[in-house]
JSON list of C-alpha atoms in Angstrom, two decimals:
[
{"chain": "P", "resi": 282, "resn": "UNK", "atom": "CA", "xyz": [0.00, 0.00, 0.00]},
{"chain": "P", "resi": 283, "resn": "UNK", "atom": "CA", "xyz": [1.41, 3.38, -0.95]},
{"chain": "P", "resi": 284, "resn": "UNK", "atom": "CA", "xyz": [1.94, 5.90, 1.92]},
{"chain": "P", "resi": 285, "resn": "UNK", "atom": "CA", "xyz": [-0.84, 8.25, 0.75]},
{"chain": "P", "resi": 286, "resn": "UNK", "atom": "CA", "xyz": [-3.23, 5.34, 0.27]},
{"chain": "P", "resi": 287, "resn": "UNK", "atom": "CA", "xyz": [-2.29, 4.00, 3.71]},
{"chain": "P", "resi": 288, "resn": "UNK", "atom": "CA", "xyz": [-3.06, 7.38, 5.27]},
{"chain": "P", "resi": 289, "resn": "UNK", "atom": "CA", "xyz": [-6.50, 7.55, 3.62]},
{"chain": "P", "resi": 290, "resn": "UNK", "atom": "CA", "xyz": [-7.41, 3.98, 4.52]},
{"chain": "P", "resi": 291, "resn": "UNK", "atom": "CA", "xyz": [-5.89, 3.76, 8.01]},
{"chain": "P", "resi": 292, "resn": "UNK", "atom": "CA", "xyz": [-9.32, 3.84, 9.69]},
{"chain": "P", "resi": 293, "resn": "UNK", "atom": "CA", "xyz": [-10.27, 0.68, 7.79]},
{"chain": "P", "resi": 294, "resn": "UNK", "atom": "CA", "xyz": [-6.96, -0.94, 8.74]},
{"chain": "P", "resi": 295, "resn": "UNK", "atom": "CA", "xyz": [-7.53, -0.18, 12.41]},
{"chain": "P", "resi": 296, "resn": "UNK", "atom": "CA", "xyz": [-11.02, -1.71, 12.21]},
{"chain": "P", "resi": 297, "resn": "UNK", "atom": "CA", "xyz": [-9.84, -5.03, 10.77]},
{"chain": "P", "resi": 298, "resn": "UNK", "atom": "CA", "xyz": [-6.27, -5.53, 12.07]},
{"chain": "P", "resi": 299, "resn": "UNK", "atom": "CA", "xyz": [-6.35, -8.42, 14.54]},
{"chain": "P", "resi": 300, "resn": "UNK", "atom": "CA", "xyz": [-10.00, -9.27, 13.83]},
{"chain": "P", "resi": 301, "resn": "UNK", "atom": "CA", "xyz": [-10.93, -12.90, 13.41]},
{"chain": "P", "resi": 302, "resn": "UNK", "atom": "CA", "xyz": [-13.33, -14.13, 10.75]},
{"chain": "P", "resi": 303, "resn": "UNK", "atom": "CA", "xyz": [-14.49, -17.17, 8.85]},
{"chain": "P", "resi": 304, "resn": "UNK", "atom": "CA", "xyz": [-13.65, -17.93, 5.20]},
{"chain": "P", "resi": 305, "resn": "UNK", "atom": "CA", "xyz": [-16.90, -18.30, 3.22]},
{"chain": "P", "resi": 306, "resn": "UNK", "atom": "CA", "xyz": [-15.42, -18.46, -0.31]},
{"chain": "P", "resi": 307, "resn": "UNK", "atom": "CA", "xyz": [-11.88, -19.20, -1.48]},
{"chain": "P", "resi": 308, "resn": "UNK", "atom": "CA", "xyz": [-9.82, -19.52, -4.62]},
{"chain": "P", "resi": 309, "resn": "UNK", "atom": "CA", "xyz": [-6.12, -20.24, -5.10]},
{"chain": "P", "resi": 310, "resn": "UNK", "atom": "CA", "xyz": [-4.05, -17.99, -7.35]},
{"chain": "P", "resi": 311, "resn": "UNK", "atom": "CA", "xyz": [-1.13, -19.89, -8.86]},
{"chain": "P", "resi": 312, "resn": "UNK", "atom": "CA", "xyz": [-0.29, -17.72, -11.89]},
{"chain": "P", "resi": 313, "resn": "UNK", "atom": "CA", "xyz": [0.01, -13.96, -11.41]},
{"chain": "P", "resi": 314, "resn": "UNK", "atom": "CA", "xyz": [1.40, -10.85, -12.97]},
{"chain": "P", "resi": 315, "resn": "UNK", "atom": "CA", "xyz": [5.21, -10.60, -12.90]},
{"chain": "P", "resi": 316, "resn": "UNK", "atom": "CA", "xyz": [5.05, -8.13, -10.00]},
{"chain": "P", "resi": 317, "resn": "UNK", "atom": "CA", "xyz": [3.24, -10.60, -7.75]},
{"chain": "P", "resi": 318, "resn": "UNK", "atom": "CA", "xyz": [4.85, -13.86, -8.87]},
{"chain": "P", "resi": 319, "resn": "UNK", "atom": "CA", "xyz": [6.95, -14.05, -5.70]},
{"chain": "P", "resi": 320, "resn": "UNK", "atom": "CA", "xyz": [3.71, -14.44, -3.68]},
{"chain": "P", "resi": 321, "resn": "UNK", "atom": "CA", "xyz": [2.27, -17.38, -5.64]},
{"chain": "P", "resi": 322, "resn": "UNK", "atom": "CA", "xyz": [0.54, -19.51, -4.69]},
{"chain": "P", "resi": 323, "resn": "UNK", "atom": "CA", "xyz": [-1.79, -17.53, -2.46]},
{"chain": "P", "resi": 324, "resn": "UNK", "atom": "CA", "xyz": [-5.47, -17.59, -1.59]},
{"chain": "P", "resi": 325, "resn": "UNK", "atom": "CA", "xyz": [-7.99, -14.90, -2.40]},
{"chain": "P", "resi": 326, "resn": "UNK", "atom": "CA", "xyz": [-10.94, -15.21, -0.05]},
{"chain": "P", "resi": 327, "resn": "UNK", "atom": "CA", "xyz": [-14.21, -13.70, 1.10]},
{"chain": "P", "resi": 328, "resn": "UNK", "atom": "CA", "xyz": [-14.20, -13.48, 4.89]},
{"chain": "P", "resi": 329, "resn": "UNK", "atom": "CA", "xyz": [-17.19, -12.97, 7.19]},
{"chain": "P", "resi": 330, "resn": "UNK", "atom": "CA", "xyz": [-16.16, -10.69, 10.06]},
{"chain": "P", "resi": 331, "resn": "UNK", "atom": "CA", "xyz": [-19.19, -10.87, 12.40]},
{"chain": "P", "resi": 332, "resn": "UNK", "atom": "CA", "xyz": [-21.66, -10.20, 9.60]},
{"chain": "P", "resi": 333, "resn": "UNK", "atom": "CA", "xyz": [-19.46, -7.90, 7.48]},
{"chain": "P", "resi": 334, "resn": "UNK", "atom": "CA", "xyz": [-18.07, -9.59, 4.38]},
{"chain": "P", "resi": 335, "resn": "UNK", "atom": "CA", "xyz": [-14.73, -8.47, 2.97]},
{"chain": "P", "resi": 336, "resn": "UNK", "atom": "CA", "xyz": [-12.50, -9.70, 0.12]},
{"chain": "P", "resi": 337, "resn": "UNK", "atom": "CA", "xyz": [-8.96, -10.34, 1.30]},
{"chain": "P", "resi": 338, "resn": "UNK", "atom": "CA", "xyz": [-5.70, -11.81, 0.09]},
{"chain": "P", "resi": 339, "resn": "UNK", "atom": "CA", "xyz": [-4.16, -14.63, 2.10]},
{"chain": "P", "resi": 340, "resn": "UNK", "atom": "CA", "xyz": [-0.56, -14.60, 3.25]},
{"chain": "P", "resi": 341, "resn": "UNK", "atom": "CA", "xyz": [1.92, -16.00, 0.74]},
{"chain": "P", "resi": 342, "resn": "UNK", "atom": "CA", "xyz": [2.20, -19.77, 0.49]},
{"chain": "P", "resi": 343, "resn": "UNK", "atom": "CA", "xyz": [-0.81, -20.51, 2.71]},
{"chain": "P", "resi": 344, "resn": "UNK", "atom": "CA", "xyz": [-3.80, -22.18, 1.07]},
{"chain": "P", "resi": 345, "resn": "UNK", "atom": "CA", "xyz": [-7.10, -21.25, 2.73]},
{"chain": "P", "resi": 346, "resn": "UNK", "atom": "CA", "xyz": [-10.34, -23.20, 2.39]},
{"chain": "P", "resi": 347, "resn": "UNK", "atom": "CA", "xyz": [-14.00, -22.55, 3.15]},
{"chain": "P", "resi": 348, "resn": "UNK", "atom": "CA", "xyz": [-14.62, -22.79, 6.89]},
{"chain": "P", "resi": 349, "resn": "UNK", "atom": "CA", "xyz": [-11.08, -21.81, 7.95]},
{"chain": "P", "resi": 350, "resn": "UNK", "atom": "CA", "xyz": [-10.82, -19.35, 10.83]},
{"chain": "P", "resi": 351, "resn": "UNK", "atom": "CA", "xyz": [-8.52, -16.46, 9.90]},
{"chain": "P", "resi": 352, "resn": "UNK", "atom": "CA", "xyz": [-7.10, -13.33, 11.48]},
{"chain": "P", "resi": 353, "resn": "UNK", "atom": "CA", "xyz": [-6.19, -10.04, 9.76]},
{"chain": "P", "resi": 354, "resn": "UNK", "atom": "CA", "xyz": [-2.49, -9.23, 9.78]},
{"chain": "P", "resi": 355, "resn": "UNK", "atom": "CA", "xyz": [-0.29, -6.52, 8.24]},
{"chain": "P", "resi": 356, "resn": "UNK", "atom": "CA", "xyz": [2.10, -7.86, 5.58]},
{"chain": "P", "resi": 357, "resn": "UNK", "atom": "CA", "xyz": [4.16, -6.58, 2.63]},
{"chain": "P", "resi": 358, "resn": "UNK", "atom": "CA", "xyz": [2.05, -6.32, -0.51]},
{"chain": "P", "resi": 359, "resn": "UNK", "atom": "CA", "xyz": [4.79, -5.97, -3.10]},
{"chain": "P", "resi": 360, "resn": "UNK", "atom": "CA", "xyz": [8.54, -6.16, -3.51]},
{"chain": "P", "resi": 361, "resn": "UNK", "atom": "CA", "xyz": [10.54, -2.96, -3.19]},
{"chain": "P", "resi": 362, "resn": "UNK", "atom": "CA", "xyz": [14.08, -1.92, -3.86]},
{"chain": "P", "resi": 363, "resn": "UNK", "atom": "CA", "xyz": [16.35, -1.22, -0.86]},
{"chain": "P", "resi": 364, "resn": "UNK", "atom": "CA", "xyz": [16.01, 2.54, -1.38]},
{"chain": "P", "resi": 365, "resn": "UNK", "atom": "CA", "xyz": [12.18, 2.49, -1.69]},
{"chain": "P", "resi": 366, "resn": "UNK", "atom": "CA", "xyz": [9.40, 2.51, 0.87]},
{"chain": "P", "resi": 367, "resn": "UNK", "atom": "CA", "xyz": [8.01, -0.89, 1.83]},
{"chain": "P", "resi": 368, "resn": "UNK", "atom": "CA", "xyz": [4.32, -1.19, 0.90]},
{"chain": "P", "resi": 369, "resn": "UNK", "atom": "CA", "xyz": [2.11, -2.88, 3.48]},
{"chain": "P", "resi": 370, "resn": "UNK", "atom": "CA", "xyz": [-1.54, -3.92, 3.52]},
{"chain": "P", "resi": 371, "resn": "UNK", "atom": "CA", "xyz": [-4.02, -6.19, 5.25]},
{"chain": "P", "resi": 372, "resn": "UNK", "atom": "CA", "xyz": [-3.96, -9.92, 4.55]},
{"chain": "P", "resi": 373, "resn": "UNK", "atom": "CA", "xyz": [-5.50, -12.88, 6.34]},
{"chain": "P", "resi": 374, "resn": "UNK", "atom": "CA", "xyz": [-3.67, -15.75, 7.98]},
{"chain": "P", "resi": 375, "resn": "UNK", "atom": "CA", "xyz": [-5.07, -19.06, 9.20]},
{"chain": "P", "resi": 376, "resn": "UNK", "atom": "CA", "xyz": [-5.58, -19.25, 12.97]},
{"chain": "P", "resi": 377, "resn": "UNK", "atom": "CA", "xyz": [-3.65, -22.17, 14.40]},
{"chain": "P", "resi": 378, "resn": "UNK", "atom": "CA", "xyz": [-4.89, -23.88, 17.51]}
]
């Protein structure tokens, strides 16, 4: 997430960061654009957060399925050069018991 975009959306981030939800729809992305190929495979899911549904990207390398309990975490969203800002955004990660 770009710094200006982060600033505009930080209220949404605060709402969801650390929230737990349930995966209600899932797909696995195995082939991506060159800029996201380092993340593949990853899951793209619809998560139900206490009645509010949101589309989210799963953390890299973790395959999510319907019914999985997940938590929102902050992770890098794209690669950056050493002299560039690191872009972060919300992703979901499976809750381990």
